[in-house]
Short mmCIF file of C-alpha atoms and ligand atoms in Angstrom, two decimals:
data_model
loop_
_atom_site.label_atom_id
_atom_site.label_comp_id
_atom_site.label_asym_id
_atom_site.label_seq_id
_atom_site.Cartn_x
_atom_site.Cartn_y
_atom_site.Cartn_z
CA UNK A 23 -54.36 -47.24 -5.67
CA UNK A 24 -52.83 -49.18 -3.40
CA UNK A 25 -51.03 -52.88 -3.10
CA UNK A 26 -51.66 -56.07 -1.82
CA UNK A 27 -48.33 -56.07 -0.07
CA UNK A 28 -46.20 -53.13 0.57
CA UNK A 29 -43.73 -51.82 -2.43
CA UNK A 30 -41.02 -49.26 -2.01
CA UNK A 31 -37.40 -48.74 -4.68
CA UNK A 32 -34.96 -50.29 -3.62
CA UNK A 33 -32.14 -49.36 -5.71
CA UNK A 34 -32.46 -46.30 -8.16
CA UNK A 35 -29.96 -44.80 -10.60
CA UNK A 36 -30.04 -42.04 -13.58
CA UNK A 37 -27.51 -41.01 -16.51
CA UNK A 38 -27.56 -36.98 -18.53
CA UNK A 39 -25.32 -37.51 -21.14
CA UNK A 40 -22.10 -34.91 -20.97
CA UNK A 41 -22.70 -33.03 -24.06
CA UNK A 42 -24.88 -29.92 -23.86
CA UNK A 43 -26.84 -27.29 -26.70
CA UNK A 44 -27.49 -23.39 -25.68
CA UNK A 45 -30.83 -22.43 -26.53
CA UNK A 46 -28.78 -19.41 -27.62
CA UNK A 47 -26.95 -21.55 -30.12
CA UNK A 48 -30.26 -22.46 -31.44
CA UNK A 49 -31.16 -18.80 -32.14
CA UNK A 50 -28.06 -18.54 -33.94
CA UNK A 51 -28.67 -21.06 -36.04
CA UNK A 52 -32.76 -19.65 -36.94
CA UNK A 53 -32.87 -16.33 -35.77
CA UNK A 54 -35.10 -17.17 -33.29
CA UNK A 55 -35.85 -15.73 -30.04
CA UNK A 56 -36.75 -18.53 -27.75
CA UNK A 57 -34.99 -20.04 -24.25
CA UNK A 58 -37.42 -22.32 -22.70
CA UNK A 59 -34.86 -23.60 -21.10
CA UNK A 60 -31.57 -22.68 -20.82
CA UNK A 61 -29.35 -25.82 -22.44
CA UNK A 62 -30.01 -28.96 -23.22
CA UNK A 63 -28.40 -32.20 -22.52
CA UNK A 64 -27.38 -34.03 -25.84
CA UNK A 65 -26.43 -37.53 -26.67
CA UNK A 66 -22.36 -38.72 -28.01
CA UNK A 67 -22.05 -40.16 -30.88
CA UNK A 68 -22.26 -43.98 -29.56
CA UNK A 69 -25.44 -43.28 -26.92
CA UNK A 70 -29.21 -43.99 -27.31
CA UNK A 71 -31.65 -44.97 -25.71
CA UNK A 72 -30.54 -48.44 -24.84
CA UNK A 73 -27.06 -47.11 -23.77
CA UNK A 74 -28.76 -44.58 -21.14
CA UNK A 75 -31.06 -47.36 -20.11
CA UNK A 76 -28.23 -49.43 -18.93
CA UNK A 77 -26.20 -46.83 -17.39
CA UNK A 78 -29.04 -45.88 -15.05
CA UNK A 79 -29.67 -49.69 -14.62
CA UNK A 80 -26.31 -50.68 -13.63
CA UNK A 81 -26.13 -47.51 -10.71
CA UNK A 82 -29.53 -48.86 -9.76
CA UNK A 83 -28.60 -52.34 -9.18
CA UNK A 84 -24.85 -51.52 -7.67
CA UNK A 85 -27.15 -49.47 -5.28
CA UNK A 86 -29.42 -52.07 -4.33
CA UNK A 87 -26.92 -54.60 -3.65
CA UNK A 88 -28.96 -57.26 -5.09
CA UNK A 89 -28.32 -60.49 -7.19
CA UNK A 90 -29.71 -59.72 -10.58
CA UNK A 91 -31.16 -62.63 -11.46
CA UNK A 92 -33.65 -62.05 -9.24
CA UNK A 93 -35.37 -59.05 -10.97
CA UNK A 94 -38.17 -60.59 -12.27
CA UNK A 95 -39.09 -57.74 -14.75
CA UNK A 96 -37.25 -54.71 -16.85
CA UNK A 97 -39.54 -52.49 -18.44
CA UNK A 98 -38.33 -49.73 -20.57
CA UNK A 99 -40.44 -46.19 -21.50
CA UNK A 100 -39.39 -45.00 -24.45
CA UNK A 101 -40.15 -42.63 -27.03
CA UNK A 102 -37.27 -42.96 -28.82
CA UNK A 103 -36.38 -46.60 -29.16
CA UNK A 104 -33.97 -47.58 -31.27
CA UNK A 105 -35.31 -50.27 -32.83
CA UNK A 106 -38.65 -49.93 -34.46
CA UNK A 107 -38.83 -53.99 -33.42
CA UNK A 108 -36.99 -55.30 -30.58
CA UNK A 109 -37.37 -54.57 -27.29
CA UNK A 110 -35.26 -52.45 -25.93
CA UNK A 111 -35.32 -54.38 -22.27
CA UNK A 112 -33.95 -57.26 -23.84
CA UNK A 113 -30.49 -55.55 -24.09
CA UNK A 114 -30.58 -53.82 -21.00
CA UNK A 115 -31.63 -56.67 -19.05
CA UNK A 116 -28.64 -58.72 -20.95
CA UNK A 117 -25.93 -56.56 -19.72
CA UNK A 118 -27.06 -55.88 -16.19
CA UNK A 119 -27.55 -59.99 -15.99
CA UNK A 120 -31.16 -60.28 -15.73
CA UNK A 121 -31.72 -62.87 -18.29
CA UNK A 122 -33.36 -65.58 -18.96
CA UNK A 123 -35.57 -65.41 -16.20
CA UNK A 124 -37.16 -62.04 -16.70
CA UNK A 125 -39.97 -60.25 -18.62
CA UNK A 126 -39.29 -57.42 -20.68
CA UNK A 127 -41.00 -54.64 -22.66
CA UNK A 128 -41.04 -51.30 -24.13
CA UNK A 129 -43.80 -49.38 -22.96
CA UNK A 130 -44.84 -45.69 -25.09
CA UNK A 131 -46.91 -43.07 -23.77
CA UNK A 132 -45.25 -40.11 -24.87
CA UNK A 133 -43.50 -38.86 -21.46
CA UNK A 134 -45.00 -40.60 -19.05
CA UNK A 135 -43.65 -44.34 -20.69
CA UNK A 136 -41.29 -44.52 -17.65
CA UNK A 137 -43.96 -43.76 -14.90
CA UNK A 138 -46.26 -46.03 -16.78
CA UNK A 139 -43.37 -48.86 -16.43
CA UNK A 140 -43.22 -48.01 -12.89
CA UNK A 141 -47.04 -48.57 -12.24
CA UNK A 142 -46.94 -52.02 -13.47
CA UNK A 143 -43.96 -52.95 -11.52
CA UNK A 144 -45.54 -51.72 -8.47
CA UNK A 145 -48.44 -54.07 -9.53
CA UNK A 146 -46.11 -56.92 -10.20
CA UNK A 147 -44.03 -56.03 -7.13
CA UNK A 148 -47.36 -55.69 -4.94
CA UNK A 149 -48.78 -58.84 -5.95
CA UNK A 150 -46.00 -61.43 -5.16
CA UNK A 151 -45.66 -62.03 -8.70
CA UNK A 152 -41.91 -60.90 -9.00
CA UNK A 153 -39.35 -60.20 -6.28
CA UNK A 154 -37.79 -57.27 -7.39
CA UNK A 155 -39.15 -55.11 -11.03
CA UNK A 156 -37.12 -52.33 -12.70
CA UNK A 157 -39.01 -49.72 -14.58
CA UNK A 158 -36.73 -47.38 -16.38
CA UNK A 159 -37.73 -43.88 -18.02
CA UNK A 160 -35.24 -43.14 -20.73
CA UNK A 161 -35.15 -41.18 -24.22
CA UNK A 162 -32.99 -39.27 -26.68
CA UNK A 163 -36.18 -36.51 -27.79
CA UNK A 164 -36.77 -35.71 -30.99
CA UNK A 165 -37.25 -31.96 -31.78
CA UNK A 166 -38.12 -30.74 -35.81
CA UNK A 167 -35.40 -28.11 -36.66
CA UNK A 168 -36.60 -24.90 -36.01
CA UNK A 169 -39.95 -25.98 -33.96
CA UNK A 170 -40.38 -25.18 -30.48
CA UNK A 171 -39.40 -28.13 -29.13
CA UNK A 172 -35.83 -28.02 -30.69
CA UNK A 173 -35.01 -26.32 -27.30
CA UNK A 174 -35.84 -28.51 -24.81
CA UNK A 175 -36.07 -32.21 -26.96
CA UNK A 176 -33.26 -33.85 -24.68
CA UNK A 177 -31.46 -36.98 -23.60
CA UNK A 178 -31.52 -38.80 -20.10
CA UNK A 179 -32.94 -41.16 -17.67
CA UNK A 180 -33.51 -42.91 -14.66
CA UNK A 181 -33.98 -46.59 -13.26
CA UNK A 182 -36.00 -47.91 -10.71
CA UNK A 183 -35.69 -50.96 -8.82
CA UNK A 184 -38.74 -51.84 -6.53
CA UNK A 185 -39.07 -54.37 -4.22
CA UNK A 186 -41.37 -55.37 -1.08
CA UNK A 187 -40.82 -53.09 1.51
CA UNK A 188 -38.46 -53.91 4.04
CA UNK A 189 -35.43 -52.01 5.97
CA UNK A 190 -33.37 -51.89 2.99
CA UNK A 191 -36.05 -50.31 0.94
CA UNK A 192 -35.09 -46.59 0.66
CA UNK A 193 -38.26 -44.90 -0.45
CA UNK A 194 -41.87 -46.83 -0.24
CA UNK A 195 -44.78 -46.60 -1.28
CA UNK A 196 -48.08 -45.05 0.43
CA UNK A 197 -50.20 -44.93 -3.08
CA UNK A 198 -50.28 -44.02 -6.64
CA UNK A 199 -53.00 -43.12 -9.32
CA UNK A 200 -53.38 -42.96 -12.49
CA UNK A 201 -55.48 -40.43 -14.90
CA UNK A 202 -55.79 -41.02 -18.92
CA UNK A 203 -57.99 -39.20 -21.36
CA UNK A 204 -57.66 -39.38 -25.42
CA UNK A 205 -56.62 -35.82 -25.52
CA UNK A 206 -54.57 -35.67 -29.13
CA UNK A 207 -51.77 -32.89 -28.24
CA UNK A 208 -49.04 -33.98 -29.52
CA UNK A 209 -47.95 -37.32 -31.60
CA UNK A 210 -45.96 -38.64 -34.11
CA UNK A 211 -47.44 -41.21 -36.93
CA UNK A 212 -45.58 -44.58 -37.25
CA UNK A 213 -42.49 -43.87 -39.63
CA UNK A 214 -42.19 -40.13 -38.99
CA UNK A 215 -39.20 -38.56 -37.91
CA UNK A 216 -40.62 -35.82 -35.99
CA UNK A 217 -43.76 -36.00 -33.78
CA UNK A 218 -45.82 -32.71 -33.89
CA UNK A 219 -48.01 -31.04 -31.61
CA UNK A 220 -51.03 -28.59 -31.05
CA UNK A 221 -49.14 -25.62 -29.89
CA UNK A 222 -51.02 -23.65 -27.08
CA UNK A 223 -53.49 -26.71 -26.85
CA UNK A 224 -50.77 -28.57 -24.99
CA UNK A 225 -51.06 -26.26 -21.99
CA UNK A 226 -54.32 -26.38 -20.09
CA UNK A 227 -56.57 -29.17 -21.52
CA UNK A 228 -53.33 -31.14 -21.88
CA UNK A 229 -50.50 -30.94 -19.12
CA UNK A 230 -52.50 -29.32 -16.46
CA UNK A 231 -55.92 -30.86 -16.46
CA UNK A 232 -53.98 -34.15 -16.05
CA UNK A 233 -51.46 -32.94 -13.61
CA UNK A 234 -53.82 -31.93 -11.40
CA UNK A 235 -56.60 -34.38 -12.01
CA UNK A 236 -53.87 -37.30 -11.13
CA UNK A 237 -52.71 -35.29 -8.46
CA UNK A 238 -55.74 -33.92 -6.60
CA UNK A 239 -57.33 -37.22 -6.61
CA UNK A 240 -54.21 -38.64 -4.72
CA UNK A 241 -54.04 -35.78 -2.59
CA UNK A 242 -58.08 -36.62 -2.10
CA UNK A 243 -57.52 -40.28 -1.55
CA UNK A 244 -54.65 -40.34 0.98
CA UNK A 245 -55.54 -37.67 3.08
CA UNK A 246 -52.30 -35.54 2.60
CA UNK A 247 -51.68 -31.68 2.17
CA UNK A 248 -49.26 -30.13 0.11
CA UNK A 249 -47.71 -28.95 3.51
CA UNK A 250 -47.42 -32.60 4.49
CA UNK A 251 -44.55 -33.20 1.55
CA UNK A 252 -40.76 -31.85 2.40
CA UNK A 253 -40.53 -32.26 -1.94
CA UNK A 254 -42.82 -32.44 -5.31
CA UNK A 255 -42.19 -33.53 -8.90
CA UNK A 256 -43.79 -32.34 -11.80
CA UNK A 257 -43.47 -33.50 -15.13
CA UNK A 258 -41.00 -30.85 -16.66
CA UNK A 259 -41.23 -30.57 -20.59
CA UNK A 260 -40.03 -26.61 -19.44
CA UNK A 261 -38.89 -23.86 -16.98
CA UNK A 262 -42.47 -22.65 -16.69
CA UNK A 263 -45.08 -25.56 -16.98
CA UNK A 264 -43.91 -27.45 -13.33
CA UNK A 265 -43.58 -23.77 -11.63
CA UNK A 266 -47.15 -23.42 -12.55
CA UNK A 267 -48.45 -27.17 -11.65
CA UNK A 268 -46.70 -26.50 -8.22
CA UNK A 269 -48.44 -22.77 -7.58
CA UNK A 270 -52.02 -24.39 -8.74
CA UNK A 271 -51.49 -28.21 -6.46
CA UNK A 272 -50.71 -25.46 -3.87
CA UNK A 273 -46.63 -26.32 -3.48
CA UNK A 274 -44.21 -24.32 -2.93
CA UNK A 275 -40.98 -23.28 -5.05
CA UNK A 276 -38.98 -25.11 -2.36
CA UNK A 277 -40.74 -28.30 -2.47
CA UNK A 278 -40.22 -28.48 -6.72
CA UNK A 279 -36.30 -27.29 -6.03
CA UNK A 280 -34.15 -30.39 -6.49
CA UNK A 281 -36.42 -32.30 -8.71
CA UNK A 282 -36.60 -29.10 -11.43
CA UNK A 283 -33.39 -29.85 -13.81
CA UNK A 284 -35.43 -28.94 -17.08
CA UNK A 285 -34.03 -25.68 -17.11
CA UNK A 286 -29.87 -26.95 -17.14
CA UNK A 287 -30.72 -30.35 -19.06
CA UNK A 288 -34.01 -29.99 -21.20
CA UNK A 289 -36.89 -32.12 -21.00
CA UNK A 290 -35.52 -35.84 -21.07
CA UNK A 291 -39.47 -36.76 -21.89
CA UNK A 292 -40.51 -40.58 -20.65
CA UNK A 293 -37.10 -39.93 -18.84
CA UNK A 294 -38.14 -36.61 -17.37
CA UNK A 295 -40.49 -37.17 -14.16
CA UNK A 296 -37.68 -40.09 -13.06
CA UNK A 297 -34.66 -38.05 -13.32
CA UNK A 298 -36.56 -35.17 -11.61
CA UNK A 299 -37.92 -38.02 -8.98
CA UNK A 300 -33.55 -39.48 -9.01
CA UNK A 301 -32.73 -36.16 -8.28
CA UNK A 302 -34.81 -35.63 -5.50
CA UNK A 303 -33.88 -39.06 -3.60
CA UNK A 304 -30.48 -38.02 -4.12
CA UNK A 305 -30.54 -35.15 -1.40
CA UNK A 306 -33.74 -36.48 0.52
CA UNK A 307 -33.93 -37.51 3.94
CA UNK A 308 -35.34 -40.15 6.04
CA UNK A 309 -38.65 -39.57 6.67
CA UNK A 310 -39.29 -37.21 4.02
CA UNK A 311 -42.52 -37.36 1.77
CA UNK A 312 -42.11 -37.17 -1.93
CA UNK A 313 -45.12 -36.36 -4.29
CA UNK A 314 -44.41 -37.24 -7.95
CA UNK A 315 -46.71 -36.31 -10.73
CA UNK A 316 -45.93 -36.77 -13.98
CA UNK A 317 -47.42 -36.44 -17.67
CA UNK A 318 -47.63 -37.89 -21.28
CA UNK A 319 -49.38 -36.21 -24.05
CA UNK A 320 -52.13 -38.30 -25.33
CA UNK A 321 -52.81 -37.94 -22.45
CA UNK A 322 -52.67 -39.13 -19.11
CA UNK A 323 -50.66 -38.49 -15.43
CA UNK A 324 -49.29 -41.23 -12.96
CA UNK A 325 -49.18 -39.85 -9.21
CA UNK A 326 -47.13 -41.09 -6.55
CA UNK A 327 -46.44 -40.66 -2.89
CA UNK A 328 -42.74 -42.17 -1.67
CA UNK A 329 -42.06 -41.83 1.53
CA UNK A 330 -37.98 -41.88 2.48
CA UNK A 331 -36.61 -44.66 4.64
CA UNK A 332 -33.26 -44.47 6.48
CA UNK A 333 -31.58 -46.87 3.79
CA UNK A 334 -31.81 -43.93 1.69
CA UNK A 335 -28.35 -42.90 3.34
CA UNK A 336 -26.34 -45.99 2.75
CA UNK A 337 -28.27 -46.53 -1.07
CA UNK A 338 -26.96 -43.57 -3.03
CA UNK A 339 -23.59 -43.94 -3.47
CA UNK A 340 -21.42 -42.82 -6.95
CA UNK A 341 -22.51 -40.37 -9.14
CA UNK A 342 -25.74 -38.36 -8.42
CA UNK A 343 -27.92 -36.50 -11.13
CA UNK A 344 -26.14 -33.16 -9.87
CA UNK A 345 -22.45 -34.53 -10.98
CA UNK A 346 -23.62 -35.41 -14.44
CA UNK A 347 -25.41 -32.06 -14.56
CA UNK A 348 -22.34 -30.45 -14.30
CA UNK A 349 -20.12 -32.54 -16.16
CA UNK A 350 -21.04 -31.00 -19.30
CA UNK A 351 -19.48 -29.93 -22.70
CA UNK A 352 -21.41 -27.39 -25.37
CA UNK A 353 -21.13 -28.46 -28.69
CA UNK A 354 -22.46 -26.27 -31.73
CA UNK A 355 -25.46 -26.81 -33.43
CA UNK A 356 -23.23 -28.88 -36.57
CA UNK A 357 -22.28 -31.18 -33.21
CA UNK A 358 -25.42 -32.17 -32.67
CA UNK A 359 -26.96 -32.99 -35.83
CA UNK A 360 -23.86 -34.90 -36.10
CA UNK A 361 -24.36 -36.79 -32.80
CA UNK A 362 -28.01 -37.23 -33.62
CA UNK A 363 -27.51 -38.97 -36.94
CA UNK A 364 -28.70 -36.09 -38.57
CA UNK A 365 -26.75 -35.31 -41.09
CA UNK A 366 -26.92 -37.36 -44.21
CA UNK A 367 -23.68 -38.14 -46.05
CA UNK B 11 -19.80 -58.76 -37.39
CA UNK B 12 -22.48 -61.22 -38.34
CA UNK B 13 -25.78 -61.24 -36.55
CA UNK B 14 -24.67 -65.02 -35.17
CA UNK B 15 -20.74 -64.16 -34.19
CA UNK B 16 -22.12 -60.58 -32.34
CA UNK B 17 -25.13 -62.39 -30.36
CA UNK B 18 -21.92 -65.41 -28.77
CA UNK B 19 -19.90 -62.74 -27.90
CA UNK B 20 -22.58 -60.33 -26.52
CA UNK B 21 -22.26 -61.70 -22.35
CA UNK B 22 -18.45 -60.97 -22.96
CA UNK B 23 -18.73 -57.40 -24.51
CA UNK B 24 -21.84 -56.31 -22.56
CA UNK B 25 -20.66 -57.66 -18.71
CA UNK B 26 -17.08 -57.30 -19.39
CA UNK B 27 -16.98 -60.90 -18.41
CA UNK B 28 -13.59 -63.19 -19.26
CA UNK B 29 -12.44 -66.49 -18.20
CA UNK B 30 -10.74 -67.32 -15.35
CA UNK B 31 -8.44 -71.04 -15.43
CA UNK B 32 -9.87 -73.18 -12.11
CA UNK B 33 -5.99 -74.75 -11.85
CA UNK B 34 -3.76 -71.68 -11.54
CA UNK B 35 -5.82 -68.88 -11.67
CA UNK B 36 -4.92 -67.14 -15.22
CA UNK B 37 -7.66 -64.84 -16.27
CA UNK B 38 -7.93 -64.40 -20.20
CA UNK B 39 -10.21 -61.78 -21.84
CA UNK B 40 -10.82 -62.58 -24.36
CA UNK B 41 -11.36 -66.20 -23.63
CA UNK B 42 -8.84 -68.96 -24.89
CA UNK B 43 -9.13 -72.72 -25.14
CA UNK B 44 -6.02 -74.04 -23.40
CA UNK B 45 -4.50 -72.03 -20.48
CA UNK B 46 -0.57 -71.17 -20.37
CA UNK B 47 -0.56 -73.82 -18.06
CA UNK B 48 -2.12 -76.75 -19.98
CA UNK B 49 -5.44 -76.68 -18.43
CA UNK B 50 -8.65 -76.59 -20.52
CA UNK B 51 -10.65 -75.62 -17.33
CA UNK B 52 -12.34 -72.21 -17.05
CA UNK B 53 -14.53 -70.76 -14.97
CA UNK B 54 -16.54 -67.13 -15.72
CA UNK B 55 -14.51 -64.13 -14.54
CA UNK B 56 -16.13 -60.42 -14.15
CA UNK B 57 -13.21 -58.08 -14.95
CA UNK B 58 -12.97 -55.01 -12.71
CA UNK B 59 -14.80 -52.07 -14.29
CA UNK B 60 -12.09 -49.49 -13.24
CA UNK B 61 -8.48 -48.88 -14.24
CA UNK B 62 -6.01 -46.37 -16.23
CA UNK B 63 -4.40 -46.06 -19.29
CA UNK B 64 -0.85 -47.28 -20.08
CA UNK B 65 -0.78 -46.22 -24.07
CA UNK B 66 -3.11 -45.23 -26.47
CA UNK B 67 -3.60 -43.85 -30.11
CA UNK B 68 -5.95 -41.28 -31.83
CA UNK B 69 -7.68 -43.31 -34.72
CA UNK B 70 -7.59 -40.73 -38.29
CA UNK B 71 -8.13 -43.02 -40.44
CA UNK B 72 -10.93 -45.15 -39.15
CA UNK B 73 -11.75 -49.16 -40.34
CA UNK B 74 -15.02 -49.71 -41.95
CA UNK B 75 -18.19 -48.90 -40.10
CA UNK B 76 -16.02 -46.04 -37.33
CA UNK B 77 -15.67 -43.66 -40.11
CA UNK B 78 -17.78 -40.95 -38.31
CA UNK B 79 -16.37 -41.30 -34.94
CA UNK B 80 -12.83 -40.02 -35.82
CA UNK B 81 -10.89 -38.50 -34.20
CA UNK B 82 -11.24 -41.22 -31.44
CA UNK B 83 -8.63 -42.66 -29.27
CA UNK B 84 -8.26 -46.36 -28.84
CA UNK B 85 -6.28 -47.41 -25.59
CA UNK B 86 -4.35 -50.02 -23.68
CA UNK B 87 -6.11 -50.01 -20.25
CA UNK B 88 -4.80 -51.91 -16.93
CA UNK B 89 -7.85 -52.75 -15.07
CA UNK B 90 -7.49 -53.03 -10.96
CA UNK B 91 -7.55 -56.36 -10.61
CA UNK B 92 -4.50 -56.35 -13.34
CA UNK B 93 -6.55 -57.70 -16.77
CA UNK B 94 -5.62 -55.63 -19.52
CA UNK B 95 -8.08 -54.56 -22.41
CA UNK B 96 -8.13 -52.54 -25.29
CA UNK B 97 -10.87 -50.43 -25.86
CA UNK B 98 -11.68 -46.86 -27.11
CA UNK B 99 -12.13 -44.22 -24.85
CA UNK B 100 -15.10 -41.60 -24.79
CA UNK B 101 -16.35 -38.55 -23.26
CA UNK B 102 -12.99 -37.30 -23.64
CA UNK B 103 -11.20 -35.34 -25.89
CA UNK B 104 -8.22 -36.81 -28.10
CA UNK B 105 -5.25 -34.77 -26.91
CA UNK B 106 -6.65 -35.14 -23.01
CA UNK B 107 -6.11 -38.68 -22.79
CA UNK B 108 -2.35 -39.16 -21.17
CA UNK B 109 -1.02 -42.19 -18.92
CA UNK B 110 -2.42 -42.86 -16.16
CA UNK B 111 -5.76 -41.09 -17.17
CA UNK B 112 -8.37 -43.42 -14.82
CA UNK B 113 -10.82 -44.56 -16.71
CA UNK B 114 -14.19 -46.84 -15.87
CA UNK B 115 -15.87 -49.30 -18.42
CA UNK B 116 -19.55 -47.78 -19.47
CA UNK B 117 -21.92 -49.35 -22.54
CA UNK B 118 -21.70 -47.76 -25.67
CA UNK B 119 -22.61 -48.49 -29.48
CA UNK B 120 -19.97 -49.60 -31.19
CA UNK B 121 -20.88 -50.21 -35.12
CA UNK B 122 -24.07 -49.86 -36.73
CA UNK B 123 -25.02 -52.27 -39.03
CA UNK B 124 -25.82 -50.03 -41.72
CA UNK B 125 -29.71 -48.97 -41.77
CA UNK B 126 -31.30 -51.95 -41.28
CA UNK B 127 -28.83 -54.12 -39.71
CA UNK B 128 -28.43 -54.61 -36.10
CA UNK B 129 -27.10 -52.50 -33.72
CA UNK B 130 -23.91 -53.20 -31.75
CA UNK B 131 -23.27 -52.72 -28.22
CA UNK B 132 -20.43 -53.09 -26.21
CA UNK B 133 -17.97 -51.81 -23.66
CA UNK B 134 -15.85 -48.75 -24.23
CA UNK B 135 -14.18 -46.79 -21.22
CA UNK B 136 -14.53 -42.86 -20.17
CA UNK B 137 -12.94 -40.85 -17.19
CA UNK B 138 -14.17 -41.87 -14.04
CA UNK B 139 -17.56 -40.28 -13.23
CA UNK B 140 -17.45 -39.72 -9.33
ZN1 LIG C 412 -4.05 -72.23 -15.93
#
């Protein structure tokens, strides 16, 4: 797919909360054997959601250097809003200054919400409709105690600020795709706590056939190679799952290097792909081609191909994902229900 | 808070924003009517978003509503355009906080409303992130 006019970001900015859960811990806590991943990234007390949103927001529009008022659109993907009615956009678009000239929503599609919200602001973005959109991938995961996904349900996410291309625009677009199927691997029914999932069904009918049907049929469409990109991200709900996505696309371990944080932070689901993509911008390059593929269970996969302008070098001041991937503190497994509101007094 | 008395306060808490008096310059956060000087006429003011703390105090035995967040410190902070604020202070253990400490404002949750109330959001201050 392509736009009407040309699109690129032109401001970006992501937030890992400080606080951080061993997989080991996890093991001591139900004798399990597991390590996904190696830690976790968990939430304070006072953060959700809405608070990550905004932090990401706020980098993304200091970085832009624009006037606020003039984003036409905030979009948030969520899977773990934090009110069941209300959109979360509303609140982020309050503080950043947005308001009352803006459209907001929440959009859900397990962890691909934030891609999703980056799609349509392309489209809004491409059209002439709106000046300048910001799609934002955020979530604080929810992982059953003692289910596999205890070890890698994490907190984070990114913000995305897209605009017609021009010099200040640091990364634009060349095309995206999209790729949805009703493929039930994992969900979670209105007023549950927990979502649950088909186990090894999430694996090759799920993650893969929609990784690589999104991203062959980009690859297909534009032309390019997997030689032709300096860097690649996968969605990365583990270690192992965007290893293997790169090896089958045909990309190499180098390519998938910056963007892969899963393994120190978890997977930060609709917040995963844009952290992973925030990551990547943060030691790119003008010039450099970016291929971005990520994936929600339900399922689908939203493809993109940035390519880095020399704004890039004046746009990423402050804090980069790396700093608040090492500013970290463990807490014990009684920390984190606690932080998580999950312990019931 | 009540639902009506959070949402008039919400630019101020979310933006940091004060007040700033258009005759001698006197910036107020919170807001007052009448300046020191007599005047009655304001203009907004964004407060800086950076500064360090003079005192502070680690909160035991928390107010209504900030029960579970205890220990937490609650601090006098000089901003760098010379507004003060007080405000709690996060991402930081109690016995690390010390004069001087530089801080930076971030967006936090401040109270829940119990279960099915609203949610309040405001600004709290950590240790600069650089
Ligand atoms: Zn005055």
């Amino acid at each position: 797919m392509k736009t009407g006019r040309q699109v690129g970001i032109i401001g970006y900015g992501a937030y890992v909360p400080m606080y951080r859960l061993k997989a080991s811990e996890i093991n001591r806590v139900w004798g399990g054997f597991g390590a996904p991943v190696e830690e976790k990234s968990v939430v304070a007390l006072d953060e959700d959601t809405i608070t990550i949103s905004v932090e990401a927001a706020k980098q993304a529009v200091k970085r832009a250097n624009i006037d606020p008022s003039e984003i036409g659109a905030v979009y948030v993907g969520t899977e773990s809003k934090p009110y069941a009615v209300k959109p979360s956009g509303t609140i982020v678009a309050e503080v950043i200054g947005a308001t009352p000239s803006v459209s907001t929503a929440d959009y859900e599609f397990a962890c691909k919400a934030g891609t999703e919200a980056m799609q349509t602001c392309i489209g809004l973005v491409g059209s002439g409709m709106h000046k300048y959109a910001m799609a934002i991938g955020a979530d604080t995961a929810q992982g059953r105690p003692q289910d596999a996904l205890e070890y890698t349900a994490a907190c984070g996410g990114a913000a995305f600020i897209f605009g017609e291309r021009s010099a200040e625009t640091i990364a634009y677009l060349e095309a995206s795709y999209s790729f949805v199927t009703d493929t039930p691997d994992f969900w979670r029914r209105s007023k549950e706590m927990y979502p649950r999932h088909g186990n090894r069904f999430t694996g090759a009918p799920a993650y893969f056939k929609h990784i690589t049907g999104a991203g062959k049929a980009l690859l297909e469409e534009t032309g390019y190679k997997p030689e032709d990109f300096k860097w690649a991200v996968f969605h990365q709900p583990n270690a192992k799952f965007p290893i293997n996505a790169a090896k089958i696309m045909g990309f190499s371990m180098d390519q998938i290097e910056p963007g892969l944080v899963s393994p120190r932070i978890g997977n930060t689901y609709a917040g995963s792909t844009p952290v992973g993509l925030a990551a990547t911008l943060d030691v790119a390059e003008p010039d450099d081609k970016i291929f971005v593929v990520s994936y929600g269970s339900g399922s689908g996969s939203d493809a993109f191909i940035f390519t880095v302008q020399d704004a890039i070098l004046e746009k990423r001041e402050g804090p980069k994902m790396e700093t608040f991937i090492e500013r970290k503190e463990y807490v014990d497994y009684a920390t984190y229900l606690k932080n998580r509101g999950q312990i019931i007094k | 808070m009540s639902v009506p008395r959070y949402w008039r306060n919400e630019v101020p808490r979310y933006r940091l924003q004060g007040e700033e008096c258009s005759q001698c310059g006197a910036k107020y956060f919170p807001t007052r009517p009448v300046c020191k000087c007599g005047s009655t006429d304001f203009k907004p003011y964004k407060l800086a978003e950076r500064g360090e703390v003079v005192t502070w105090t680690t909160i035991s035995s928390a107010p209504t509503g900030f029960e579970k967040y205890v220990p937490y410190v609650v601090a006098l902070i000089e901003l760098e355009d010379g507004c003060k604020v007080l405000s709690q202070v996060v991402d930081i253990a109690p016995d690390a906080v010390e004069a001087g400490l530089k801080v930076e404002a971030v967006f936090r949750k401040v109270k829940e409303d119990g279960k099915e109330g609203i949610l309040q959001y405001g600004y709290k201050f950590r240790p600069v992130v650089e």
